[in-house]
Short mmCIF file of C-alpha atoms in Angstrom, two decimals:
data_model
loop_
_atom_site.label_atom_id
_atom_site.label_comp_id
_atom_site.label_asym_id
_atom_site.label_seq_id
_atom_site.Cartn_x
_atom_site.Cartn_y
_atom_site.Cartn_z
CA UNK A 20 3.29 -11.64 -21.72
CA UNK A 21 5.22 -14.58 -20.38
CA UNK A 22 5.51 -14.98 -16.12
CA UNK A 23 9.26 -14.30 -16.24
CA UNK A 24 8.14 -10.75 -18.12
CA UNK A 25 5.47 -10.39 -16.05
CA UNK A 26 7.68 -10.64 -13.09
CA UNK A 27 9.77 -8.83 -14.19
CA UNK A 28 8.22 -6.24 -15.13
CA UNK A 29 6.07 -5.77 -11.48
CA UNK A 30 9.04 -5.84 -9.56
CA UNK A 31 10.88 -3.13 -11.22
CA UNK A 32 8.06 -0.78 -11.21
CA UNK A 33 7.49 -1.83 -7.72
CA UNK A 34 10.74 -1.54 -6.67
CA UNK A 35 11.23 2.05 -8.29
CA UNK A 36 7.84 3.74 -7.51
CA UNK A 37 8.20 2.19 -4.00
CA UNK A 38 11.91 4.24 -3.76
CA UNK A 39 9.99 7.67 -3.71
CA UNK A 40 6.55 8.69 -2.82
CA UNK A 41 3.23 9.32 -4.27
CA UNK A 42 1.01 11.39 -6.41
CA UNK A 43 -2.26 13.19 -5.15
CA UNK A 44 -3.95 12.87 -8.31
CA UNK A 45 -4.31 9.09 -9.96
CA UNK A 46 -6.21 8.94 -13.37
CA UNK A 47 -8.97 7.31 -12.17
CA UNK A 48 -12.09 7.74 -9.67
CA UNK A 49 -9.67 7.51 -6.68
CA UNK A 50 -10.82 8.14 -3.89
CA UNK A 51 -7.05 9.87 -2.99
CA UNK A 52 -6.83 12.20 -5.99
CA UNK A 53 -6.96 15.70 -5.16
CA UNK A 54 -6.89 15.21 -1.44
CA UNK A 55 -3.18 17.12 -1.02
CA UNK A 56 -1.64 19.71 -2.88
CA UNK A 57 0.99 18.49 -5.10
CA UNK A 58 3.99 17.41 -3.55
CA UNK A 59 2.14 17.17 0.11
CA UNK A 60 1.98 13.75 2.13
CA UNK A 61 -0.78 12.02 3.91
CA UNK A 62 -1.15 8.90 6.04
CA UNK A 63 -4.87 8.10 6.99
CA UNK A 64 -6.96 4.99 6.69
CA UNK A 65 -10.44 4.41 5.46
CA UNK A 66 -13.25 1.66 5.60
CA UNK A 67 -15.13 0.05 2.98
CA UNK A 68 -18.41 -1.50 2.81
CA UNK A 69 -20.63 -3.47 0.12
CA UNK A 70 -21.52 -6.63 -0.83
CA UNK A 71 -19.87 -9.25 -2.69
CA UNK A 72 -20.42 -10.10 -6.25
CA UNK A 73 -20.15 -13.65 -5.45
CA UNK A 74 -23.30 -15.49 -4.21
CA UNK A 75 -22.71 -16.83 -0.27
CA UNK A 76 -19.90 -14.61 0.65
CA UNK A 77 -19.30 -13.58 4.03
CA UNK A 78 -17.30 -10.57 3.92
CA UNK A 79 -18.62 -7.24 3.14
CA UNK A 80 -16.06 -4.81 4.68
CA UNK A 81 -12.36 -3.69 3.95
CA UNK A 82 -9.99 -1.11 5.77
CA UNK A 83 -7.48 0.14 3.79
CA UNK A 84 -4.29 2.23 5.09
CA UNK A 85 -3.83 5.38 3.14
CA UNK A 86 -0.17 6.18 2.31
CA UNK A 87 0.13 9.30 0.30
CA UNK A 88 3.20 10.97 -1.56
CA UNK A 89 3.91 13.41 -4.38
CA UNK A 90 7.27 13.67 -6.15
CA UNK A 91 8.34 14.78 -9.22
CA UNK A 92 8.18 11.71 -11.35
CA UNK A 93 7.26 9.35 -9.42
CA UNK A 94 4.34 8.52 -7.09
CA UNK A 95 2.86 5.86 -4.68
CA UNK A 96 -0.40 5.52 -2.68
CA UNK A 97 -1.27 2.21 -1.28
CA UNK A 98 -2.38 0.31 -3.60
CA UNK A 99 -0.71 2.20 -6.79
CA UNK A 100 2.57 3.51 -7.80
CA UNK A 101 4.30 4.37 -11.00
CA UNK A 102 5.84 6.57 -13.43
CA UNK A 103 4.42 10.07 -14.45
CA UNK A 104 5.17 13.13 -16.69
CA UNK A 105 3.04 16.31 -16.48
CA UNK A 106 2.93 18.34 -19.00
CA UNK A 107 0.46 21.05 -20.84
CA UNK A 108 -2.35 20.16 -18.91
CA UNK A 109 -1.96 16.25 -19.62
CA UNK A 110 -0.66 13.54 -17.46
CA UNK A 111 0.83 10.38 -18.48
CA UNK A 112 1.44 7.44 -16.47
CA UNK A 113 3.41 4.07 -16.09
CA UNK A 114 1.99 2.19 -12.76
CA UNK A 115 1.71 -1.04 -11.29
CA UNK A 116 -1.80 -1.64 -9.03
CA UNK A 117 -3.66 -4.07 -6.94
CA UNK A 118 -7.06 -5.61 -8.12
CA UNK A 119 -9.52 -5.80 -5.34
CA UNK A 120 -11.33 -9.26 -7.02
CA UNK A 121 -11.14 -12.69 -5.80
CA UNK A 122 -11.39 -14.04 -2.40
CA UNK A 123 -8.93 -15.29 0.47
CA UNK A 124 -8.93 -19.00 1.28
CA UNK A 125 -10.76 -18.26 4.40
CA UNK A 126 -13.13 -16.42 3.29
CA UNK A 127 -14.44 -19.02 0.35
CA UNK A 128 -17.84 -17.92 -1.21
CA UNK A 129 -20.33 -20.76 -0.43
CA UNK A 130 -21.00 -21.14 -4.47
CA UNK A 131 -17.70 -21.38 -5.30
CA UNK A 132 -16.90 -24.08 -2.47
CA UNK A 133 -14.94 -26.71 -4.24
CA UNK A 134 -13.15 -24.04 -7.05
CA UNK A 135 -9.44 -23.24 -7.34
CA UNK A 136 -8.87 -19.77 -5.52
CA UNK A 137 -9.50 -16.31 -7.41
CA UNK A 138 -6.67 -14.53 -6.15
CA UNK A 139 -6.27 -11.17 -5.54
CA UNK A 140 -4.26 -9.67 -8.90
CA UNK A 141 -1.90 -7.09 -9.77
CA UNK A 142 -2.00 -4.98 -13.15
CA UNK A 143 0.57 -3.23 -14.60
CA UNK A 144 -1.23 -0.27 -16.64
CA UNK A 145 -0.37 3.03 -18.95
CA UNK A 146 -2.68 5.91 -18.35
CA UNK A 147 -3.39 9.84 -19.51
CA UNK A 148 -5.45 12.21 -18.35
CA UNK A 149 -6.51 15.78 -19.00
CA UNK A 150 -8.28 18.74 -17.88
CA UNK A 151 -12.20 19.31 -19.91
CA UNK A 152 -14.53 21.47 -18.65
CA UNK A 153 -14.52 21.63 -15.43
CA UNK A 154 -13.24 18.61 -14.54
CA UNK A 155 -10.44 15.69 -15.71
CA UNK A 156 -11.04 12.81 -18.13
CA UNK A 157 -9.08 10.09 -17.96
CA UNK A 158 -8.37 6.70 -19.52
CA UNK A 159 -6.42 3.57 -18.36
CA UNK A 160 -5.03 0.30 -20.03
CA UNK A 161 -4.47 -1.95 -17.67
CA UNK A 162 -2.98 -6.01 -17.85
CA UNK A 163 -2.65 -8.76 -15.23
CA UNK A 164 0.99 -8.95 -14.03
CA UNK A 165 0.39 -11.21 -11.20
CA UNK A 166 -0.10 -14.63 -13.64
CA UNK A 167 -3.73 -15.09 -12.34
CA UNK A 168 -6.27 -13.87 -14.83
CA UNK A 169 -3.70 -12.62 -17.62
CA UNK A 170 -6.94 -10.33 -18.21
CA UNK A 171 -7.07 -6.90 -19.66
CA UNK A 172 -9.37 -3.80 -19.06
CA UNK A 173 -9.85 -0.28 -20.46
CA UNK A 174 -11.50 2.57 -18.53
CA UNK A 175 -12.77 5.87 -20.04
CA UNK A 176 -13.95 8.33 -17.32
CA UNK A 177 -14.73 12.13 -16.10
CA UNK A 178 -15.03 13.07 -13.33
CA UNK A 179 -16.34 16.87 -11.74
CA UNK A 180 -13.86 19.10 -9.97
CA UNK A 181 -15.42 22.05 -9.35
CA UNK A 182 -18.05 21.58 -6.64
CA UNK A 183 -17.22 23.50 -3.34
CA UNK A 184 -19.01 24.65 0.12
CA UNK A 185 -16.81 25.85 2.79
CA UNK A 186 -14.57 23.46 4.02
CA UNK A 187 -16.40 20.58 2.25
CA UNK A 188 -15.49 19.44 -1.19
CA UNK A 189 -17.83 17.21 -3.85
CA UNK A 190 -16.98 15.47 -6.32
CA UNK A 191 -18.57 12.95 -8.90
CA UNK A 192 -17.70 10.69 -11.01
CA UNK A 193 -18.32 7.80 -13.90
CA UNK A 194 -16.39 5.30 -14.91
CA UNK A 195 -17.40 3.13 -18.12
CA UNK A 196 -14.45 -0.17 -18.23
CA UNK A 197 -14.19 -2.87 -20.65
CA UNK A 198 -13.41 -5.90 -19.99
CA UNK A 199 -12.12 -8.69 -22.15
CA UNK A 200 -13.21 -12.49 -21.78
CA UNK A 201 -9.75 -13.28 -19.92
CA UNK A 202 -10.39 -11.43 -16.72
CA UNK A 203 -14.30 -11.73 -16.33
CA UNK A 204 -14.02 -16.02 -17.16
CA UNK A 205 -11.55 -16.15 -14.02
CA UNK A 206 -12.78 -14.25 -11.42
CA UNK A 207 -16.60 -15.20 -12.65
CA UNK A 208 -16.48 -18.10 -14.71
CA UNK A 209 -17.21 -21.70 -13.52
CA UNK A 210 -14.45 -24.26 -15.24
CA UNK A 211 -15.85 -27.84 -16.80
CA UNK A 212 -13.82 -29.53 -14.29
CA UNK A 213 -15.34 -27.38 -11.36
CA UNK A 214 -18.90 -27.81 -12.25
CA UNK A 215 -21.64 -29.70 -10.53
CA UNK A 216 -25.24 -30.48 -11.11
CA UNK A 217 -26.33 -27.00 -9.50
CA UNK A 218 -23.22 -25.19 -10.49
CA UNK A 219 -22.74 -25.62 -14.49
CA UNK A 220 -19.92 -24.39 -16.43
CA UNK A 221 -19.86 -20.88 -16.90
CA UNK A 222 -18.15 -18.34 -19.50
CA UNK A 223 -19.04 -14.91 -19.05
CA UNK A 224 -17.32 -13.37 -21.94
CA UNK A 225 -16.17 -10.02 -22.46
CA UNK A 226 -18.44 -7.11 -21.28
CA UNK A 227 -18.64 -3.48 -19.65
CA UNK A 228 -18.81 -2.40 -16.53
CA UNK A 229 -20.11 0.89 -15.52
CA UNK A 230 -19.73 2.60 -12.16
CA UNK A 231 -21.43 5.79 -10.98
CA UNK A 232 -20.02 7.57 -7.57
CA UNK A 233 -19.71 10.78 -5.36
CA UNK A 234 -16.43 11.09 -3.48
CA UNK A 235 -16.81 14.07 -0.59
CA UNK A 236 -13.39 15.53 1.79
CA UNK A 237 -14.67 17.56 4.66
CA UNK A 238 -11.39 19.77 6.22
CA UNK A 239 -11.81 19.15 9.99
CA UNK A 240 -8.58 21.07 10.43
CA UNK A 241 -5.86 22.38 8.81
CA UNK A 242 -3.94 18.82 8.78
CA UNK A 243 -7.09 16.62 8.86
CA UNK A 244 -9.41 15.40 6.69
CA UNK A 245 -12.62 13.40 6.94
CA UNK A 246 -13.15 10.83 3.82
CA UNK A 247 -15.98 9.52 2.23
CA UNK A 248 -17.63 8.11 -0.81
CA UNK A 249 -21.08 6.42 -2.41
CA UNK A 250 -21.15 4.82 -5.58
CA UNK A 251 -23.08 1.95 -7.82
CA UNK A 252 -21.59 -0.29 -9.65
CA UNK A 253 -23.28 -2.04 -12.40
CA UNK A 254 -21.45 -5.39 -14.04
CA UNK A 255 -21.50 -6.77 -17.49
CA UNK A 256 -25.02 -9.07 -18.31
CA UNK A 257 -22.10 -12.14 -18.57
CA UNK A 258 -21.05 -11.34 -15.08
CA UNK A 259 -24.23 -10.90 -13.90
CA UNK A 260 -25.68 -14.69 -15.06
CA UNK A 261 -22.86 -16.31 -13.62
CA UNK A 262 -23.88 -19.16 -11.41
CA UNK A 263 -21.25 -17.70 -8.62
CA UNK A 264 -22.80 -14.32 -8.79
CA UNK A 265 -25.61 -12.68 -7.19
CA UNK A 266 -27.31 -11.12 -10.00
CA UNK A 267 -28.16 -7.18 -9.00
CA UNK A 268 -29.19 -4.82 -10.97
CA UNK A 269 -26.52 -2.65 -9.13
CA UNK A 270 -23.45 -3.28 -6.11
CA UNK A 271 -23.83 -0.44 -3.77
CA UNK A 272 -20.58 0.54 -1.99
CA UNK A 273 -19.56 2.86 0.92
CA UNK A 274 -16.74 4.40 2.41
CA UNK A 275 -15.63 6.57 5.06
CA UNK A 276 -11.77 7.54 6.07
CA UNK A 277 -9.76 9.87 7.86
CA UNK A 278 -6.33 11.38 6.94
CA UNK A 279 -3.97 13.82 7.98
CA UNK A 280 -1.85 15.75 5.88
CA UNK A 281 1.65 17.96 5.36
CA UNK A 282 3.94 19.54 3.30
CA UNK A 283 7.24 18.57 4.03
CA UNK A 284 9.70 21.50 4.51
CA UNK A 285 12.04 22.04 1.63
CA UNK A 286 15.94 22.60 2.37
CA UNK A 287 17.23 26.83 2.65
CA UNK A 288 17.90 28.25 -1.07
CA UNK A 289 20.66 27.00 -2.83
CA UNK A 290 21.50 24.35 -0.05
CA UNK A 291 20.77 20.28 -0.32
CA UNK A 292 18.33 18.58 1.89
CA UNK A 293 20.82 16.08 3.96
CA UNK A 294 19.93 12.52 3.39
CA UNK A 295 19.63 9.89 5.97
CA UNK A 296 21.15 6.90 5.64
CA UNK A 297 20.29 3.47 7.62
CA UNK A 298 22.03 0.02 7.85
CA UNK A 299 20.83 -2.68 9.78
CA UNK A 300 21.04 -6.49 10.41
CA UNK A 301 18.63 -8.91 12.11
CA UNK A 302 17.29 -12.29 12.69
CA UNK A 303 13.73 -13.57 12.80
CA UNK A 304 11.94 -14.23 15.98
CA UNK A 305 8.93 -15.75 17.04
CA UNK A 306 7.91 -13.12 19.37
CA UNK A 307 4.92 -10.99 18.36
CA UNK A 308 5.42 -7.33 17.55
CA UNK A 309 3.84 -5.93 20.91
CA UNK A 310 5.48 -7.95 23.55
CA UNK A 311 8.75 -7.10 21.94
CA UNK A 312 8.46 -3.40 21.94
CA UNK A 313 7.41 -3.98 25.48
CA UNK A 314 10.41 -6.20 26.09
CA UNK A 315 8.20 -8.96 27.32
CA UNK A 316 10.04 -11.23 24.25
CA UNK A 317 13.49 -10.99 22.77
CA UNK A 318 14.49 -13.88 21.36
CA UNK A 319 16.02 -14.41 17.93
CA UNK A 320 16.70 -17.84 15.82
CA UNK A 321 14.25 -20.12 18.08
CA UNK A 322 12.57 -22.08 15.32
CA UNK A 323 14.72 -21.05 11.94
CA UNK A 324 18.17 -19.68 10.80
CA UNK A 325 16.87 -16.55 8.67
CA UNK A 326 17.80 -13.15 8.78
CA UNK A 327 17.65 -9.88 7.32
CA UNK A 328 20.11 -7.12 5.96
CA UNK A 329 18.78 -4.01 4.74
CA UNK A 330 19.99 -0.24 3.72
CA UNK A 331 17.60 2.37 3.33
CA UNK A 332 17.93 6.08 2.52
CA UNK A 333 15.50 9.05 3.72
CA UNK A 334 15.20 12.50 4.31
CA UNK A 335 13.56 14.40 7.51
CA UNK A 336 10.00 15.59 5.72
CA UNK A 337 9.45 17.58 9.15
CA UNK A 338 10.97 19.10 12.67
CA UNK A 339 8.98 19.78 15.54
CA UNK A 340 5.89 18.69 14.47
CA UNK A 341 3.18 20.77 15.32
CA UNK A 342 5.59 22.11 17.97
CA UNK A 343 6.32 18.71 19.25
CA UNK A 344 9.62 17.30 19.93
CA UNK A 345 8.39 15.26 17.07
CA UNK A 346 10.25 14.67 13.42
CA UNK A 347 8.76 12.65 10.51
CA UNK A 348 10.69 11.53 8.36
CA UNK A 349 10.53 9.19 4.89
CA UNK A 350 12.64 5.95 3.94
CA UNK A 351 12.72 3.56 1.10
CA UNK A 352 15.07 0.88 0.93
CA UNK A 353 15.90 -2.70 -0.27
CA UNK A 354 15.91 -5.47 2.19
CA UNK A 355 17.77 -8.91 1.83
CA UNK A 356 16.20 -12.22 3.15
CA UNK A 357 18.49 -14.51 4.01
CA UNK A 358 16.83 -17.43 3.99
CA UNK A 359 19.01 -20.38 5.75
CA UNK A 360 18.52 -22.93 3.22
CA UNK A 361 15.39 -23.50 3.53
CA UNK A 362 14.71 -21.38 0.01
CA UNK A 363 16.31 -19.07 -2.11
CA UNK A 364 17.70 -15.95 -0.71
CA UNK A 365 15.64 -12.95 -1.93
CA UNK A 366 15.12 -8.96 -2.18
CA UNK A 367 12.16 -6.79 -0.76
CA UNK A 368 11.35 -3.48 -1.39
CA UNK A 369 9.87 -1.10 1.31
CA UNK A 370 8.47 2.51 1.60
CA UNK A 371 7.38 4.13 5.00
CA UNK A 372 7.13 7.04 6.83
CA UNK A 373 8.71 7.89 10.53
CA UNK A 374 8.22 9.84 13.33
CA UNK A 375 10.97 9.83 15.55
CA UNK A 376 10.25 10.91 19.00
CA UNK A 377 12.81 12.69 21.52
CA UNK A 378 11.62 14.46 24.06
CA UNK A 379 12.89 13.09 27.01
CA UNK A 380 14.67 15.31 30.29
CA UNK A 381 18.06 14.12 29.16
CA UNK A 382 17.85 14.91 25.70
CA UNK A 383 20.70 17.67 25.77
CA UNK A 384 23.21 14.91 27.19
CA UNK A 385 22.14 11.63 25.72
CA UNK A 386 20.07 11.62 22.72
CA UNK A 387 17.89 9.36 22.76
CA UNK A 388 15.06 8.66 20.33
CA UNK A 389 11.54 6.13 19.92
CA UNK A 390 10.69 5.67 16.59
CA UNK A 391 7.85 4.11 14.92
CA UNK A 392 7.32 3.76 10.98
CA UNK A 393 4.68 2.81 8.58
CA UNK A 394 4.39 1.77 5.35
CA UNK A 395 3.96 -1.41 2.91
CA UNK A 396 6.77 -3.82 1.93
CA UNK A 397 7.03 -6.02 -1.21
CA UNK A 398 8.59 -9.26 -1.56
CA UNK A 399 10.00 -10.43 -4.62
CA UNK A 400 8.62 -13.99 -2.93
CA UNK A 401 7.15 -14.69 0.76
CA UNK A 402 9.50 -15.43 3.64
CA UNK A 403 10.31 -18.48 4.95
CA UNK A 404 8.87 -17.66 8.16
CA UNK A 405 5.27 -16.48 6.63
CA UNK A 406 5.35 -19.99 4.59
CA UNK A 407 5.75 -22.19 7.44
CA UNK A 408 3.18 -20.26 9.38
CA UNK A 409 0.62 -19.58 7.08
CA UNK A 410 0.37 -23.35 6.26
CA UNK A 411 0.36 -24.40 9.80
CA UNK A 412 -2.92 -22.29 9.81
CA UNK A 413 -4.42 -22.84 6.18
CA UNK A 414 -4.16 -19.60 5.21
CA UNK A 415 -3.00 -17.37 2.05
CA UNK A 416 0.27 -15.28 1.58
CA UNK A 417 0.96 -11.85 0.00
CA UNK A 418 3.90 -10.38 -1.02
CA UNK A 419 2.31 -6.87 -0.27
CA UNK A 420 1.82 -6.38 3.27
CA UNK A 421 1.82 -3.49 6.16
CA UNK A 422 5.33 -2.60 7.06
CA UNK A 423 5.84 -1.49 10.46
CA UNK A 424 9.25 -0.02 11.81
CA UNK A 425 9.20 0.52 15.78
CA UNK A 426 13.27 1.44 17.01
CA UNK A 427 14.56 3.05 19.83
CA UNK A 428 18.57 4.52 19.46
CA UNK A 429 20.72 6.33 21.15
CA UNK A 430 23.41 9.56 19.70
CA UNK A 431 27.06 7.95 19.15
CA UNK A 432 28.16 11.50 18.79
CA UNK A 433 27.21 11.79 22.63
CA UNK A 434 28.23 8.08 23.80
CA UNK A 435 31.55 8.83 23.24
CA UNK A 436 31.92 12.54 23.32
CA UNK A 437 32.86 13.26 19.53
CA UNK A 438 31.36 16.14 17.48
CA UNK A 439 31.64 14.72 14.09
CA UNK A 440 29.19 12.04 14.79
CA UNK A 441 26.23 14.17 16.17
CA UNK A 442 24.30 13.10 13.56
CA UNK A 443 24.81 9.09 14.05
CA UNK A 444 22.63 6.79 15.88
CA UNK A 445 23.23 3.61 17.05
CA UNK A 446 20.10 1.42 17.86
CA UNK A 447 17.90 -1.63 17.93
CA UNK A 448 14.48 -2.60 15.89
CA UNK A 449 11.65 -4.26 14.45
CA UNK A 450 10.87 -5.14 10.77
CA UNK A 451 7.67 -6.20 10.97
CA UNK A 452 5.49 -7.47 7.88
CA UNK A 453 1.72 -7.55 9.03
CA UNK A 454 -1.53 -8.40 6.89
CA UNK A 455 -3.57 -6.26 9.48
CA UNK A 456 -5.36 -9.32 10.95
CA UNK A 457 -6.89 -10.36 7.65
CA UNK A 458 -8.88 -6.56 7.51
CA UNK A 459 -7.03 -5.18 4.46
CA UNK A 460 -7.97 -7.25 0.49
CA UNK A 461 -4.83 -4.85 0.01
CA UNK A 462 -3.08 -7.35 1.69
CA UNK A 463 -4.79 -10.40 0.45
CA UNK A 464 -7.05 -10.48 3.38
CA UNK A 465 -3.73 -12.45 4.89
CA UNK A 466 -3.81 -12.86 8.68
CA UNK A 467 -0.11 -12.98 10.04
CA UNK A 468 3.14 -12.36 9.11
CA UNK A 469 6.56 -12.10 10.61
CA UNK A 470 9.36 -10.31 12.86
CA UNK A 471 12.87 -9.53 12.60
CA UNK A 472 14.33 -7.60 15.71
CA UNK A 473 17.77 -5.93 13.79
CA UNK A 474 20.75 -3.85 15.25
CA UNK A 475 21.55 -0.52 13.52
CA UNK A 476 23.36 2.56 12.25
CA UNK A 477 21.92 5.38 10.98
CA UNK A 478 23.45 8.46 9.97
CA UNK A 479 22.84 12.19 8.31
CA UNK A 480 24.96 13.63 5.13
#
């Protein structure tokens, strides 16, 4: 597959799964599958601990935000999104997927000191799975689309549905993968030109994986879930005799999350759900994301000429939540950087959710809302502003990162007294692209990112 394919190829599936929401129910051992009902959201995050393969590593832990969405067709949830048809008891799959191997640049393994980066991949993959017993095989195909290892792996699994007690839920799992000599020689092979007297040159060749695990959901509520999982995995003999591995017999792993769920509430019979639409403009700022929402830090255009123009469409998932004078909503939308000449303008894709917030004492003459949104964003290539950064301080890039949406508006229909335009907000914001301070190997471990503060309109059909 050649990199203009490859690219290609990840940023149309990106850019289409990332327009609507996610699945419950991946075909692998996911942690998410099953969590929701189909067609219910979740946001939630969850932390990960276990050792690293590689030999001197200093970084055993990983939190990883939980976005969760079913639609029809198409699905996303954090770190996977794609294509799927149900039918008959059988699923089928197109997705796109981050690989959680490699290592960030400042976080180098002391045996592979002195190597070219492993980079964190991505893998576009076809999968099926189908109902046996009393539980779901599946199977997955996947293939590096991120022109690191241009690897390829297969995974065969099953895993148990049907193990209930009260309001807690088990479930194992086993998960047999082959992988071909491709992806196992880059993320744990030692090159001729990067070996030394106590590091030799290193193929490990194809080989199988197998991985063993319990996944467990405990319902603290009716919108909240406790998360958490065990499992062993056990890597390939040619992985295992790698120079730049620690050779165990097993890698032990742990998790433990928390997320809340909902079902967002469907439009009257026969009527459509109205749409919200969203324009905005903006210009980057060296302000952090904080002192701006604080108004401690305003400024726009102090180091660089870029800017943003974006237009998103949602819908309003739910009203008054919980009995709040609360409304989530969802958004996906396709962002322009405008990059001053200092590169090539370029698109971005983003997904989030909202909750919009309008409770004040004036509310019946002035509407006026605080919103805050999260999500992920993905570049087609990393902003100016990142670059410059980033290399100031030695440190990697992603073109998946946190997206974070803070706004506060105001109704037009009740600035200027005119009932057609009750539904219209004028306001001001933040599109914020974070690597959660280098937490999340979602994210590429990256820690930084950047700021655009943008002027709005936002309206309801």
């Amino acid at each position: 597959m050649t990199a203009h394919l490859r690219n290609l190829c990840i940023s149309a599936a990106s850019g289409a799964t990332l327009a609507l929401a996610a699945s419950s129910a991946a075909a692998s051992g996911d942690p998410l599958i099953g969590l929701l009902p189909p067609g219910d959201s979740g946001l939630g995050f969850s932390l990960r601990l276990e050792p690293s393969p590689y030999r001197g590593a200093d970084k055993n832990s990983d939190v990883l935000p939980l976005f969760v969405y079913d639609s029809e067709h198409f699905y996303i949830q954090s770190y996977r999104a794609g294509l799927k048809l149900e039918r008959d008891g059988w699923r089928s799959e197109l997705f796109v997927a981050r690989r959680f191997e490699g290592f960030a640049s400042n976080h180098v393994p002391q045996s592979m000191t002195g190597m070219d980066k492993r980079a964190v991949g991505g893998d576009l993959g076809i999968a099926t799975q189908h109902r046996w017993g009393n539980g779901t095989a599946y199977a997955e195909l996947l293939t590096d689309a991120s022109d690191s290892s241009d690897g390829t792996e297969l995974r065969l699994g099953y895993r148990y549905e049907a193990w209930w007690n009260g309001r807690l839920r088990w479930r194992p799992y086993a998960t047999v993968s082959w992988r071909d000599a491709k992806l196992n020689n880059y993320y744990y092979g030692v090159r001729p030109a990067e070996a030394t007297a106590e590091r030799p040159a290193y193929d490990p060749g194809s080989g199988v994986n197998l991985e063993f695990g319990v996944q467990a959901a405990y319902r603290l509520s009716e919108h909240w879930q406790l998360l958490g999982g065990v499992s062993l995995l056990q890597m390939s003999s040619g992985i295992r005799n790698s120079p730049v591995v620690e050779d165990r017999a097993f890698v032990p792993s742990v998790s433990l999350g928390l997320m809340y769920g909902f079902t967002p509430q469907a439009a009257p019979m026969g009527e459509r759900k109205p749409l919200i639409f969203k324009m905005y403009y903006g210009g980057s700022t060296d302000c952090d994301l904080l002192p701006i929402m604080t108004l401690r830090c305003g400024g726009t255009h102090t180091q660089d000429g870029t800017s943003v123009a974006a237009f998103e469409i949602g819908q309003t998932l739910v009203k008054g939540l919980n009995g709040w004078p609360v409304d989530l909503a969802g958004f996906v939308g396709v962002l322009r950087h405008l990059e001053d000449n200092q590169q090539d303008d370029f698109w971005q894709a983003q997904a989030y959710f909202k909750a919009y917030y309008y409770g004040f004492p004036w509310r019946e003459t002035l509407r006026t809302r605080l919103g805050f949104g999260i999500g992920v964003a993905y570049a087609n290539h990393i902003p100016f502003q990142e670059l410059r950064d980033q290399e100031l301080r030695g440190r990697d890039t992603s073109k998946l990162l946190l997206y974070l949406d803070p706004s506060v508006d105001l109704n037009l229909g009740d600035l200027v007294r005119v009932k057609s335009l009750r539904e219209t907000y004028v306001g001001l914001g933040v599109s914020h692209r974070s690597g959660v301070f280098g937490s999340a190997k979602l994210f590429n471990n990256v820690d930084g990112g950047s700021n655009y503060i943008y002027a709005y309109l936002e309206w309801t059909m």
